[in-house]
Amino acid sequence: MDLPDSPPASDPASASASDPDTPGSPIPVGVLGGSGYTGLEVTRLLARHPAVELRFTSSRSEKGAPSPAPGLPFTAPDPVAAAEVEVLFLCLPHGEAAAWVEALRSSGKKPPRIIDLTADHRPGSGREAGAVYGLNEWSRPQLAGAEFVANPGCYPTGVLLSLLPLVDAGLVDVERLTVVSAASGVTGAGRSARTDLLFAEVANNFRAYGWGNRHRHLLEMRALLPGVDLLFQPHLLPVPRGITETIVLPVRECVDASAVRSSWDARYSGEPAIRLVGDRLPALDEVVGTDLLALGAVELQDVREPAVLVGAALDNLGKGAAGQAVQNLNAIYGWPTEWGIRCA
Ligand SMILES: NC(=O)c1ccc[n+]([C@@H]2O[C@H](COP(=O)([O-])OP(=O)(O)OC[C@H]3O[C@@H](n4cnc5c(N)ncnc54)[C@H](OP(=O)(O)O)[C@@H]3O)[C@@H](O)[C@H]2O)c1
């Protein structure tokens, strides 16, 4: 796929390092957890990024097998190799990222910059001190030169990017409940074998899970939307990947869907990874396989109190994970946000 304004990926070293629109010497990067669903996607994107050199992508169970980076088989996770890259992507299970970070910090050497895709250092985790929360379109000033980035969760990315501009603009009636009904494809649960995720359990089915308003992603959503009374209900979609989030948004008197769309326009116009679809709700097939978030808003008929229906769609492995991680890498170095991601 061609990237607007990006130089040919085959010749990154030929360009000047002083021009932020052209890459200089490639930055050495590595991936821990490269054979998981997010790690595969991060590996795929980094292998074609014009300004990095992917040194390794790790897997214990698939050591020696080909990875999505041409000519770079998976290698066992190695603390020495991990400490030698300039940027390390952590695509590990919950808890393992914190353990790796601890080990790298106590090694006595300066640790690499880290982009952590796990929840271990996100707001509300108790370990967020010193980490920039990488909600890319909102955090770019803090991301510039950052040493540690906590990449947002997949569900929170859609909820926060849709609601933050609306809360900022004073459109939301925060005294009333904001209800998010979300559905994710099965890769959202990771690649480890689980009986409840077998094809025969998931296919031709649709079910809610994590009910009771206790999903762990609520921690980071609440941290970023402190005044909003959020009800978040996820569902398991019988597809490999993709998320839709349908939000019943309580709004103040005289606020309608066009005011919602105008707020997004003002905040996101020109953002390559955000597609505003207007007066409709976006569908999965508009975003799966891309690093885009699609947003739309429509009026609600016959409700007693004013409310607008907001729809967000994203690929949980794209904008919900790897795409945003690569945008955050770009923000650290001041590179164009679209380098290495799929937003055409
Ligand atoms: N899936 C999503 O949609 C999504 C979206 C956003 C964020 N996230 C977060 O991203 C992280 C990764 O998710 P995932 O879905 O990619 O998980 P996954 O499919 O289960 O992959 C985990 C990866 O970590 C490796 N690994 C496991 N234990 C390890 C250890 N102790 N040391 C080194 N490597 C280890 C695994 O390979 P080996 O066992 O072969 O080493 C595998 O490559 C999770 O924390 C998740 O919450 C996931």
Short mmCIF file of N, CA and C in Angstrom, two decimals, residues 186-245:
data_model
loop_
_atom_site.label_atom_id
_atom_site.label_comp_id
_atom_site.label_asym_id
_atom_site.label_seq_id
_atom_site.Cartn_x
_atom_site.Cartn_y
_atom_site.Cartn_z
N VAL A 186 -12.90 -12.42 17.81
CA VAL A 186 -12.33 -13.38 18.77
C VAL A 186 -10.84 -13.14 19.02
N THR A 187 -10.12 -12.51 18.10
CA THR A 187 -8.69 -12.25 18.35
C THR A 187 -8.50 -11.32 19.55
N GLY A 188 -9.55 -10.61 19.95
CA GLY A 188 -9.47 -9.73 21.12
C GLY A 188 -9.07 -10.48 22.38
N ALA A 189 -9.29 -11.78 22.39
CA ALA A 189 -8.98 -12.57 23.59
C ALA A 189 -7.58 -13.18 23.55
N GLY A 190 -6.80 -12.89 22.53
CA GLY A 190 -5.45 -13.45 22.45
C GLY A 190 -5.44 -14.83 21.79
N ARG A 191 -4.22 -15.37 21.60
CA ARG A 191 -4.05 -16.55 20.77
C ARG A 191 -3.94 -17.85 21.57
N SER A 192 -3.97 -17.75 22.89
CA SER A 192 -3.88 -18.99 23.67
C SER A 192 -5.16 -19.79 23.53
N ALA A 193 -5.03 -21.13 23.57
CA ALA A 193 -6.20 -22.00 23.41
C ALA A 193 -7.13 -21.88 24.62
N ARG A 194 -8.43 -21.74 24.32
CA ARG A 194 -9.43 -21.69 25.39
C ARG A 194 -10.70 -22.37 24.89
N THR A 195 -11.31 -23.19 25.74
CA THR A 195 -12.50 -23.94 25.32
C THR A 195 -13.63 -22.99 24.88
N ASP A 196 -13.84 -21.90 25.63
CA ASP A 196 -14.96 -21.02 25.28
C ASP A 196 -14.73 -20.24 24.00
N LEU A 197 -13.51 -20.35 23.43
CA LEU A 197 -13.24 -19.66 22.17
C LEU A 197 -13.07 -20.63 21.01
N LEU A 198 -13.39 -21.91 21.23
CA LEU A 198 -13.34 -22.87 20.12
C LEU A 198 -14.35 -22.48 19.05
N PHE A 199 -14.05 -22.85 17.81
CA PHE A 199 -14.95 -22.50 16.69
C PHE A 199 -16.39 -22.93 16.98
N ALA A 200 -16.54 -24.15 17.51
CA ALA A 200 -17.88 -24.68 17.73
C ALA A 200 -18.64 -23.92 18.81
N GLU A 201 -17.91 -23.25 19.70
CA GLU A 201 -18.58 -22.47 20.74
C GLU A 201 -18.95 -21.08 20.24
N VAL A 202 -18.15 -20.56 19.31
CA VAL A 202 -18.28 -19.15 18.92
C VAL A 202 -19.11 -18.98 17.65
N ALA A 203 -18.93 -19.90 16.69
CA ALA A 203 -19.58 -19.74 15.38
C ALA A 203 -21.09 -19.78 15.53
N ASN A 204 -21.78 -19.02 14.73
CA ASN A 204 -23.25 -18.94 14.73
C ASN A 204 -23.81 -18.59 16.10
N ASN A 205 -23.06 -17.81 16.83
CA ASN A 205 -23.48 -17.44 18.18
C ASN A 205 -23.15 -15.97 18.40
N PHE A 206 -23.71 -15.41 19.44
CA PHE A 206 -23.41 -14.02 19.82
C PHE A 206 -23.77 -13.88 21.28
N ARG A 207 -22.81 -13.47 22.10
CA ARG A 207 -23.11 -13.43 23.53
C ARG A 207 -22.40 -12.28 24.22
N ALA A 208 -23.03 -11.83 25.30
CA ALA A 208 -22.40 -10.83 26.15
C ALA A 208 -21.39 -11.53 27.07
N TYR A 209 -20.39 -10.81 27.49
CA TYR A 209 -19.46 -11.34 28.49
C TYR A 209 -19.01 -10.16 29.37
N GLY A 210 -18.31 -10.45 30.42
CA GLY A 210 -17.79 -9.40 31.30
C GLY A 210 -18.88 -8.47 31.77
N TRP A 211 -20.07 -9.03 32.08
CA TRP A 211 -21.19 -8.14 32.45
C TRP A 211 -21.05 -7.67 33.89
N GLY A 212 -21.88 -6.68 34.25
CA GLY A 212 -21.84 -6.13 35.61
C GLY A 212 -21.06 -4.82 35.67
N ASN A 213 -20.68 -4.28 34.51
CA ASN A 213 -19.91 -3.02 34.45
C ASN A 213 -18.58 -3.14 35.19
N ARG A 214 -17.91 -4.28 34.93
CA ARG A 214 -16.66 -4.53 35.64
C ARG A 214 -15.50 -4.85 34.70
N HIS A 215 -15.69 -4.66 33.40
CA HIS A 215 -14.60 -5.00 32.46
C HIS A 215 -13.35 -4.20 32.83
N ARG A 216 -12.18 -4.84 32.72
CA ARG A 216 -10.96 -4.17 33.19
C ARG A 216 -10.62 -2.92 32.37
N HIS A 217 -11.13 -2.82 31.14
CA HIS A 217 -10.89 -1.62 30.34
C HIS A 217 -11.59 -0.38 30.90
N LEU A 218 -12.57 -0.60 31.80
CA LEU A 218 -13.24 0.56 32.41
C LEU A 218 -12.27 1.42 33.21
N LEU A 219 -11.22 0.80 33.74
CA LEU A 219 -10.24 1.55 34.54
C LEU A 219 -9.67 2.71 33.74
N GLU A 220 -9.19 2.41 32.53
CA GLU A 220 -8.57 3.49 31.76
C GLU A 220 -9.61 4.44 31.17
N MET A 221 -10.81 3.90 30.85
CA MET A 221 -11.85 4.80 30.33
C MET A 221 -12.25 5.79 31.41
N ARG A 222 -12.45 5.30 32.63
CA ARG A 222 -12.86 6.19 33.74
C ARG A 222 -11.75 7.19 34.07
N ALA A 223 -10.49 6.74 33.97
CA ALA A 223 -9.39 7.65 34.29
C ALA A 223 -9.36 8.84 33.33
N LEU A 224 -9.72 8.59 32.07
CA LEU A 224 -9.68 9.67 31.06
C LEU A 224 -10.99 10.44 30.98
N LEU A 225 -12.08 9.83 31.47
CA LEU A 225 -13.40 10.48 31.42
C LEU A 225 -13.96 10.53 32.84
N PRO A 226 -13.27 11.24 33.75
CA PRO A 226 -13.60 11.10 35.17
C PRO A 226 -15.03 11.53 35.52
N GLY A 227 -15.60 12.48 34.80
CA GLY A 227 -16.94 12.94 35.19
C GLY A 227 -18.07 12.16 34.58
N VAL A 228 -17.75 11.20 33.70
CA VAL A 228 -18.79 10.54 32.90
C VAL A 228 -19.22 9.25 33.59
N ASP A 229 -20.56 9.06 33.68
CA ASP A 229 -21.10 7.83 34.30
C ASP A 229 -21.21 6.79 33.18
N LEU A 230 -20.23 5.88 33.14
CA LEU A 230 -20.11 4.96 31.99
C LEU A 230 -20.67 3.58 32.30
N LEU A 231 -21.45 3.05 31.39
CA LEU A 231 -21.85 1.64 31.47
C LEU A 231 -21.30 0.97 30.22
N PHE A 232 -20.40 0.00 30.43
CA PHE A 232 -19.72 -0.62 29.28
C PHE A 232 -20.06 -2.11 29.24
N GLN A 233 -20.70 -2.53 28.16
CA GLN A 233 -21.08 -3.95 28.04
C GLN A 233 -20.49 -4.55 26.74
N PRO A 234 -19.49 -5.42 26.88
CA PRO A 234 -18.91 -6.05 25.69
C PRO A 234 -19.64 -7.33 25.28
N HIS A 235 -19.51 -7.69 24.00
CA HIS A 235 -20.08 -8.92 23.44
C HIS A 235 -19.00 -9.58 22.59
N LEU A 236 -19.14 -10.90 22.41
CA LEU A 236 -18.19 -11.64 21.57
C LEU A 236 -18.81 -11.87 20.20
N LEU A 237 -18.16 -11.32 19.19
CA LEU A 237 -18.66 -11.44 17.81
C LEU A 237 -18.02 -12.66 17.15
N PRO A 238 -18.77 -13.46 16.42
CA PRO A 238 -18.17 -14.66 15.79
C PRO A 238 -17.41 -14.32 14.49
N VAL A 239 -16.47 -13.38 14.59
CA VAL A 239 -15.58 -13.03 13.47
C VAL A 239 -14.16 -12.97 14.03
N PRO A 240 -13.13 -13.11 13.19
CA PRO A 240 -11.77 -13.07 13.73
C PRO A 240 -11.40 -11.72 14.35
N ARG A 241 -11.73 -10.61 13.69
CA ARG A 241 -11.23 -9.34 14.20
C ARG A 241 -12.21 -8.20 13.92
N GLY A 242 -12.07 -7.13 14.68
CA GLY A 242 -12.91 -5.94 14.50
C GLY A 242 -13.77 -5.69 15.71
N ILE A 243 -14.02 -4.40 15.95
CA ILE A 243 -14.83 -3.95 17.09
C ILE A 243 -15.85 -2.94 16.59
N THR A 244 -17.11 -3.08 17.07
CA THR A 244 -18.05 -1.96 16.93
C THR A 244 -18.47 -1.55 18.34
N GLU A 245 -18.67 -0.25 18.49
CA GLU A 245 -19.13 0.29 19.77
C GLU A 245 -20.30 1.22 19.47
#
